[in-house]
XYZ file of C-alpha atoms in Angstrom:
353
model
C 53.931 -13.395 44.343
C 53.043 -16.759 45.913
C 49.432 -16.238 44.884
C 50.558 -15.704 41.256
C 52.613 -18.906 41.261
C 49.695 -20.864 42.697
C 47.443 -19.541 39.918
C 49.943 -20.664 37.260
C 50.211 -24.105 38.849
C 46.420 -24.443 38.842
C 46.280 -23.444 35.141
C 48.958 -25.974 34.226
C 47.191 -28.738 36.170
C 43.913 -27.911 34.441
C 45.662 -27.961 31.048
C 47.207 -31.421 31.579
C 43.957 -32.658 33.078
C 42.097 -31.555 29.922
C 44.663 -33.323 27.731
C 44.318 -36.472 29.849
C 40.537 -36.407 29.529
C 40.810 -35.929 25.773
C 43.039 -39.004 25.396
C 40.756 -41.018 27.683
C 37.721 -40.171 25.553
C 39.615 -41.028 22.366
C 40.741 -44.348 23.843
C 37.188 -45.147 24.930
C 35.870 -44.327 21.440
C 38.467 -46.548 19.741
C 37.829 -49.345 22.247
C 34.086 -49.022 21.647
C 34.518 -49.323 17.867
C 36.788 -52.365 18.247
C 34.276 -54.046 20.559
C 31.419 -53.369 18.144
C 33.388 -54.821 15.224
C 34.315 -57.856 17.321
C 30.726 -58.573 18.361
C 29.531 -57.941 14.798
C 31.996 -60.541 13.486
C 30.741 -62.981 16.151
C 27.127 -62.366 15.062
C 28.074 -63.048 11.431
C 29.830 -66.294 12.391
C 26.859 -67.397 14.503
C 24.468 -66.599 11.628
C 26.558 -68.652 9.196
C 26.744 -71.469 11.731
C 22.972 -71.418 12.175
C 22.319 -71.794 8.437
C 25.430 -73.755 7.435
C 23.358 -76.636 6.047
C 21.611 -74.390 3.499
C 24.833 -72.547 2.656
C 26.741 -75.793 2.162
C 23.949 -77.131 -0.049
C 24.049 -73.993 -2.197
C 27.833 -74.206 -2.485
C 27.739 -77.858 -3.573
C 24.890 -77.138 -5.979
C 26.907 -74.345 -7.621
C 29.932 -76.629 -7.910
C 27.805 -79.343 -9.487
C 26.273 -76.937 -12.003
C 29.767 -75.812 -13.046
C 30.423 -79.334 -14.385
C 27.111 -79.508 -16.246
C 26.688 -76.079 -17.843
C 28.940 -75.572 -20.892
C 31.228 -72.616 -20.259
C 32.976 -70.317 -22.654
C 36.740 -70.032 -22.744
C 37.734 -67.585 -20.015
C 41.474 -67.679 -20.599
C 43.014 -64.240 -20.812
C 46.268 -63.220 -22.490
C 47.820 -59.821 -22.027
C 50.754 -57.886 -23.416
C 52.258 -54.666 -22.046
C 54.275 -51.946 -23.804
C 55.831 -48.804 -22.373
C 55.286 -45.658 -24.405
C 56.735 -42.145 -24.321
C 54.614 -39.367 -25.768
C 56.254 -36.237 -27.167
C 54.787 -32.824 -27.997
C 51.948 -33.265 -25.450
C 50.453 -36.137 -27.414
C 49.302 -38.068 -24.326
C 45.760 -36.697 -24.643
C 45.605 -37.907 -28.241
C 46.799 -41.336 -27.112
C 44.122 -41.433 -24.414
C 41.398 -40.487 -26.886
C 42.481 -43.275 -29.256
C 42.429 -45.846 -26.434
C 38.911 -44.711 -25.466
C 37.886 -45.038 -29.112
C 39.275 -48.602 -29.290
C 37.438 -49.662 -26.125
C 34.230 -48.041 -27.353
C 34.379 -49.954 -30.638
C 35.045 -53.199 -28.749
C 32.072 -52.557 -26.418
C 29.839 -51.891 -29.451
C 31.307 -54.928 -31.248
C 32.323 -52.796 -34.214
C 35.285 -55.020 -35.006
C 35.358 -54.187 -38.717
C 35.901 -50.492 -37.985
C 38.546 -51.277 -35.370
C 40.273 -53.604 -37.818
C 40.283 -50.815 -40.410
C 41.825 -48.334 -37.964
C 44.509 -50.779 -36.806
C 44.980 -52.171 -40.337
C 44.706 -55.744 -39.099
C 42.547 -58.742 -39.907
C 39.100 -58.735 -38.256
C 39.559 -62.268 -36.872
C 42.586 -61.036 -34.886
C 40.938 -57.842 -33.674
C 37.861 -59.769 -32.440
C 40.018 -61.471 -29.811
C 40.982 -58.153 -28.184
C 38.761 -57.346 -25.211
C 40.329 -54.305 -23.593
C 42.999 -51.594 -23.839
C 44.265 -50.305 -20.489
C 46.398 -47.148 -20.248
C 48.212 -46.244 -17.017
C 50.788 -43.508 -16.312
C 54.278 -44.641 -15.302
C 55.922 -43.042 -12.254
C 59.656 -43.721 -12.388
C 62.484 -41.591 -10.987
C 64.929 -42.843 -13.624
C 62.651 -41.563 -16.381
C 61.676 -38.317 -14.657
C 65.241 -37.178 -13.893
C 66.068 -36.559 -17.565
C 62.813 -34.673 -18.104
C 63.458 -32.602 -14.972
C 66.912 -31.636 -16.240
C 65.504 -30.726 -19.643
C 62.777 -28.671 -17.956
C 65.328 -26.676 -15.944
C 67.464 -26.059 -19.021
C 64.517 -24.246 -20.560
C 64.054 -22.000 -17.521
C 66.024 -19.207 -15.912
C 68.346 -20.145 -13.045
C 66.066 -18.232 -10.659
C 63.443 -20.978 -11.116
C 65.787 -23.679 -9.785
C 65.198 -22.900 -6.118
C 61.414 -22.768 -6.528
C 60.914 -26.050 -8.389
C 62.933 -28.932 -6.951
C 62.718 -32.515 -8.203
C 60.174 -33.629 -5.584
C 57.820 -30.801 -6.588
C 58.279 -31.706 -10.240
C 57.477 -35.373 -9.519
C 54.418 -34.514 -7.384
C 52.976 -32.482 -10.252
C 53.524 -35.418 -12.585
C 51.710 -37.785 -10.224
C 48.908 -35.313 -9.453
C 48.331 -34.430 -13.127
C 48.841 -37.587 -15.194
C 47.832 -35.723 -18.352
C 51.263 -34.034 -18.357
C 53.107 -37.316 -17.771
C 54.774 -38.454 -21.017
C 55.356 -42.071 -19.878
C 52.599 -44.691 -20.105
C 52.040 -48.435 -19.868
C 49.587 -49.727 -22.451
C 48.128 -53.165 -21.677
C 46.193 -55.107 -24.294
C 44.001 -57.993 -23.108
C 42.783 -60.727 -25.465
C 40.977 -64.051 -25.135
C 43.453 -65.892 -27.362
C 47.259 -65.768 -27.733
C 47.179 -63.501 -30.771
C 50.272 -61.819 -32.189
C 50.341 -58.508 -30.349
C 53.429 -57.153 -32.106
C 51.432 -55.698 -35.017
C 50.606 -52.804 -32.658
C 54.281 -51.794 -32.515
C 53.929 -50.204 -35.956
C 50.215 -49.468 -36.276
C 49.757 -47.545 -33.021
C 52.706 -45.121 -33.485
C 51.607 -44.573 -37.091
C 48.145 -43.455 -35.910
C 49.537 -40.900 -33.464
C 52.475 -39.751 -35.582
C 50.202 -38.972 -38.517
C 47.922 -36.693 -36.519
C 48.002 -33.350 -38.426
C 48.196 -31.122 -35.339
C 50.930 -33.196 -33.717
C 52.878 -33.364 -36.974
C 52.833 -29.573 -37.100
C 54.168 -29.370 -33.526
C 56.941 -31.802 -34.367
C 57.890 -29.834 -37.488
C 58.150 -26.606 -35.478
C 60.323 -28.179 -32.783
C 62.523 -29.931 -35.321
C 62.953 -26.721 -37.300
C 64.185 -24.922 -34.175
C 66.516 -27.789 -33.248
C 67.928 -28.032 -36.774
C 68.523 -24.287 -36.893
C 70.377 -24.565 -33.587
C 72.384 -27.466 -34.982
C 73.366 -25.482 -38.086
C 74.391 -22.571 -35.888
C 76.660 -24.786 -33.783
C 78.167 -26.429 -36.859
C 78.821 -22.981 -38.340
C 80.463 -21.936 -35.072
C 82.744 -24.971 -35.206
C 83.702 -24.168 -38.800
C 84.530 -20.566 -37.855
C 86.604 -21.749 -34.893
C 88.500 -24.233 -37.045
C 89.111 -21.566 -39.708
C 90.405 -19.112 -37.102
C 92.640 -21.784 -35.617
C 94.103 -22.485 -39.037
C 94.925 -18.795 -39.393
C 96.488 -18.769 -35.937
C 98.498 -21.887 -36.752
C 99.783 -20.246 -39.911
C 100.773 -17.152 -37.922
C 102.591 -19.327 -35.400
C 104.483 -21.070 -38.185
C 105.505 -17.748 -39.710
C 106.645 -16.463 -36.324
C 108.699 -19.595 -35.786
C 110.396 -19.137 -39.188
C 111.242 -15.528 -38.454
C 114.340 -15.936 -36.300
C 114.557 -12.226 -35.672
C 111.359 -12.392 -33.650
C 112.405 -15.523 -31.766
C 110.185 -18.487 -30.984
C 106.508 -17.916 -30.323
C 105.606 -18.077 -26.655
C 102.496 -20.272 -26.340
C 101.266 -21.696 -23.072
C 98.202 -23.951 -22.722
C 96.924 -24.647 -19.197
C 93.717 -26.044 -17.739
C 92.231 -22.612 -17.064
C 93.494 -20.342 -19.857
C 95.446 -20.064 -23.089
C 98.300 -17.633 -23.679
C 99.481 -16.972 -27.184
C 97.819 -16.093 -30.492
C 94.590 -17.860 -29.387
C 94.427 -16.147 -26.002
C 92.102 -13.323 -27.047
C 89.563 -15.778 -28.493
C 90.012 -18.747 -26.106
C 89.298 -21.065 -29.012
C 89.887 -24.269 -27.081
C 87.112 -23.406 -24.627
C 84.702 -22.188 -27.324
C 85.254 -25.328 -29.379
C 84.646 -27.590 -26.401
C 81.461 -25.684 -25.534
C 80.190 -26.020 -29.109
C 80.896 -29.761 -29.138
C 79.038 -30.202 -25.839
C 76.115 -28.274 -27.299
C 76.074 -30.545 -30.344
C 76.093 -33.626 -28.138
C 73.084 -32.399 -26.137
C 71.331 -31.404 -29.318
C 71.820 -34.833 -30.894
C 70.188 -36.396 -27.802
C 67.228 -34.046 -28.201
C 66.867 -34.876 -31.877
C 66.924 -38.572 -31.022
C 64.427 -38.148 -28.165
C 61.963 -36.168 -30.283
C 62.367 -38.280 -33.404
C 58.669 -39.235 -33.311
C 55.481 -38.052 -31.689
C 54.993 -41.429 -30.006
C 57.970 -43.645 -29.167
C 57.728 -47.316 -28.172
C 60.286 -47.613 -25.387
C 59.394 -51.280 -24.830
C 57.597 -53.013 -27.688
C 54.663 -55.362 -27.399
C 55.863 -58.986 -27.350
C 54.845 -61.262 -30.172
C 52.635 -63.343 -27.896
C 50.886 -62.343 -24.686
C 51.276 -63.905 -21.265
C 48.446 -66.107 -20.024
C 46.907 -64.959 -16.751
C 46.250 -67.601 -14.122
C 43.586 -66.133 -11.823
C 41.321 -68.240 -9.635
C 38.494 -65.773 -10.227
C 38.498 -66.801 -13.875
C 38.038 -70.481 -12.975
C 34.489 -71.526 -13.879
C 34.203 -74.008 -10.962
C 35.290 -71.373 -8.444
C 32.899 -68.794 -9.844
C 29.835 -71.109 -9.804
C 30.684 -72.323 -6.283
C 30.890 -68.791 -4.914
C 27.754 -67.834 -6.835
C 25.804 -70.712 -5.260
C 26.940 -69.695 -1.769
C 26.029 -66.030 -2.324
C 22.598 -66.824 -3.784
C 21.629 -68.923 -0.762
C 22.975 -66.248 1.603
C 20.927 -63.551 -0.147
C 17.793 -65.723 0.051
C 18.315 -66.272 3.795
C 18.888 -62.575 4.466
C 15.824 -61.663 2.412
C 13.683 -64.142 4.358
C 14.912 -62.784 7.716
C 14.297 -59.231 6.574
C 10.707 -60.076 5.595
C 10.165 -61.736 8.966
C 11.504 -58.639 10.698
C 9.104 -56.443 8.705
C 6.185 -58.681 9.663
C 7.060 -58.493 13.365
C 7.432 -54.725 13.137
C 4.019 -54.490 11.440
C 2.417 -56.585 14.178
C 3.890 -54.410 16.932
C 2.711 -51.292 15.153
C -0.828 -52.685 14.831
C -0.973 -53.455 18.554
C -0.136 -49.860 19.378
């Protein structure tokens, strides 16, 4: 028995000893990497110190050239709009944005102006269209609720909100919310896109057909609910008339009608008309929200402003750019010279062998 306990103690000691050795080796590896990075940074600083005269000369030369060479206007103005795509039209939107950027890269401004139905002089100022998916819990919650309403209740426990959101982030092509940024070199009027862009997407034949099918189903559902309300109101009128006749007939006594929060007793009890009417009205309210949400294939949730916002970035400053360029050019020349010297020394050593 004692021998068995001793064996277990030895195994446990060996186990903890192995864990300790593992952590020691990891710590040594991390320490080694940190030391190497530290000494590398010191070598870089010493190299820059050794050649600081040449590097400073190149920096000053670049700064001086920036005042001599005429530079083009590098000001940038941008405008952002948030868009919701319906009927899986996000792929169509992406293809249009790629088309716009392709025409800009090829300088086919006349064709782009024709597509956007805008003057060529305005379109020439646009340099880029950027499209990015929007990840926002406030926006996703409504879509998640609508998604569950289309599924059986069994699905609820398998697809929670976090799973729904992860799929949206992982697969942006199914995300209906997008930020579209337009960048131009002059403060043009960006608001013309608020009408032209939705018109392009909304008039797509395939997407129009999808919208017509969805709207047909929603309108049929709306007519059904309205018909239900009419039938309920007609039946209630009949019941009201019966109640009046019962009240007039003194031989039958007064009609006994009780309305409570959970049930109705009286002539309407067998139909529960109050509950059915309330349910139909709630259905109509939800349906009206759907009709409003799917009013168009592409909906501008936040329009483009009339004028873009000017970006103030130091990287766009011509003096900063030429100064950095002068520094980098001298640094590359120094590194190239040292590399050639190293190759020559290596060649000499090889020849001696």
